[in-house]
Amino acid sequence: MDLDECYDKAIERMEEDMRIGMLTSGGDCQSLNATMRGVAKSLYQNLQGIEIVGFLEGYKGLMYEDYRVLHQKDFSGILTEGGTIIGTSRQPFKLMRNPDEQGRDKVELMKNTYQKLGLECLVVLGGNGSQKTANLLREEGLNVVSLPKTIDNDLWGTDMTFGFQSAVNIATNAIDCIHTTAASHGRVFIVEVMGHKVGWLTLHAGIAGGADIILIPEIPYDIDKVVEKIEARSKAGSRFSILAVAEGAISKEEASLTKKDYKAKKRSSQFPSVSYEIGYEVEKRTGQEIRVTIPGHTQRGGSPCPYDRVLSTRFGAAAADLIMKREYGFMVGIKEGKIVKIPLEDVAGKLKKVEPESSIIKEAALTGISFGV
Ligand code: F6P
């Protein structure tokens, strides 16, 4: 199809004016604006009479009719801007069916706003919980197109989420900076990387930053093995060791507990996070000097990296294409370099975890990285 034909087809698809809603939900990341820009630019480019309504602070804006009509100029100059121009908030999926403070049904509120504004569809940029709510709204009859946002890269159905590579850059940079000071002082450093349930970010930043030990939730660690690795390095003449530890790293003993007992153990722990607990154990057993560094929310901040800008632009254009074809109920994703659409019902409620037997783990282990097992 040549360009003229493409253009004619797009115009044929949309003869009447169209109003679409957009929201960003859950924890933010670097490439939300770039993704919204991708959607908006593609729609403005190909359709006449398009109006985009941005709901403020995620699903909350949709519930309480808190929105702003966005104009073409709002999407200008935001490709490189972190955060989200329409704000975000966490609205847990498990509470969606609970009435709000005034006893109103949240799902009904969202449906009412959607109908009142005469929306053609709702574009949702979100992570796991937000995709579940998007699917719930789809089940309730709303036209939904969603986009995979999260620094955790844990959304099922897509090889990559936007935000992930930018966060990998920041976490890697943190490890790089720690490397020089660790080497100067001859200390053991623990860098705690975001990711409560999955270890993609820790795994990638750990490998990229040359960590000696990587601990992720999917591979429960044995503290004796962690200590063994540090001592082996010392014996071999290394004056320092670097551990990349996911927020959700879990020991073998903890992994054998019930969820309830594990939560109780964590609540009563004297340590502010898992890294301090590991640091305490390592110091006790090796006598080496330990420091903990937590880059925390810096991992979600700043400008998106070029990879994310490209991915977000592609995702945004693909979402616009679905809207132009009126194909709803899908999340846009990427599989082996190709943009794909995945039914929301397949995505909702599934986590994409690091496989302990996967090739990246084997390769990392071959280079000498310890996973604490
Ligand atoms: O889901 C993204 C994420 O950044 C996780 O990696 C992290 O554990 C969590 O959000 C932090 O959430 P909050 O911003 O609510 O503290």
mmCIF file of N, CA, C and O and ligand atoms in Angstrom, residues 90 150-152 194-196 247 297 300, ligand 1:
data_model
loop_
_atom_site.group_PDB
_atom_site.id
_atom_site.type_symbol
_atom_site.label_atom_id
_atom_site.label_comp_id
_atom_site.label_asym_id
_atom_site.label_seq_id
_atom_site.Cartn_x
_atom_site.Cartn_y
_atom_site.Cartn_z
ATOM 1 N N ARG A 90 -1.892 5.164 42.337
ATOM 2 C CA ARG A 90 -2.148 3.721 42.464
ATOM 3 C C ARG A 90 -3.583 3.511 42.934
ATOM 4 O O ARG A 90 -3.978 4.017 43.977
ATOM 5 N N THR A 150 6.142 -0.290 32.648
ATOM 6 C CA THR A 150 6.727 -0.599 33.948
ATOM 7 C C THR A 150 8.241 -0.771 33.857
ATOM 8 O O THR A 150 8.748 -1.350 32.893
ATOM 9 N N ILE A 151 8.922 -0.255 34.867
ATOM 10 C CA ILE A 151 10.370 -0.462 34.919
ATOM 11 C C ILE A 151 10.681 -1.920 35.272
ATOM 12 O O ILE A 151 11.808 -2.351 35.167
ATOM 13 N N ASP A 152 9.653 -2.655 35.728
ATOM 14 C CA ASP A 152 9.888 -4.035 36.179
ATOM 15 C C ASP A 152 9.963 -5.046 35.026
ATOM 16 O O ASP A 152 10.424 -6.169 35.220
ATOM 17 N N MET A 194 15.147 -1.893 42.299
ATOM 18 C CA MET A 194 13.685 -2.054 42.405
ATOM 19 C C MET A 194 13.200 -3.379 41.813
ATOM 20 O O MET A 194 13.821 -3.922 40.900
ATOM 21 N N GLY A 195 12.094 -3.850 42.301
ATOM 22 C CA GLY A 195 11.504 -5.107 41.829
ATOM 23 C C GLY A 195 11.157 -5.992 43.015
ATOM 24 O O GLY A 195 12.020 -6.679 43.548
ATOM 25 N N HIS A 196 9.888 -5.896 43.442
ATOM 26 C CA HIS A 196 9.456 -6.695 44.591
ATOM 27 C C HIS A 196 9.158 -8.140 44.210
ATOM 28 O O HIS A 196 9.414 -9.057 44.974
ATOM 29 N N GLU A 247 14.747 -5.752 45.485
ATOM 30 C CA GLU A 247 13.952 -5.433 46.697
ATOM 31 C C GLU A 247 13.252 -6.679 47.239
ATOM 32 O O GLU A 247 13.063 -6.830 48.435
ATOM 33 N N HIS A 297 13.733 5.465 43.970
ATOM 34 C CA HIS A 297 12.889 6.018 42.907
ATOM 35 C C HIS A 297 13.661 6.791 41.839
ATOM 36 O O HIS A 297 13.058 7.187 40.838
ATOM 37 N N ARG A 300 13.116 5.407 38.463
ATOM 38 C CA ARG A 300 11.918 5.702 37.663
ATOM 39 C C ARG A 300 11.958 7.115 37.083
ATOM 40 O O ARG A 300 11.001 7.534 36.419
HETATM 41 O O1 F6P B 1 6.170 -1.262 39.841
HETATM 42 C C1 F6P B 1 7.191 -0.362 39.718
HETATM 43 C C2 F6P B 1 7.888 -0.142 41.040
HETATM 44 O O2 F6P B 1 8.849 0.860 40.807
HETATM 45 C C3 F6P B 1 8.538 -1.358 41.682
HETATM 46 O O3 F6P B 1 9.729 -1.764 41.103
HETATM 47 C C4 F6P B 1 8.689 -0.867 43.097
HETATM 48 O O4 F6P B 1 8.809 -1.959 43.972
HETATM 49 C C5 F6P B 1 7.420 -0.100 43.305
HETATM 50 O O5 F6P B 1 7.006 0.342 42.027
HETATM 51 C C6 F6P B 1 7.532 1.075 44.226
HETATM 52 O O6 F6P B 1 6.267 1.639 44.384
HETATM 53 P P1 F6P B 1 5.940 3.063 45.005
HETATM 54 O O7 F6P B 1 6.282 4.088 43.977
HETATM 55 O O8 F6P B 1 4.498 3.024 45.284
HETATM 56 O O9 F6P B 1 6.809 3.224 46.216
#
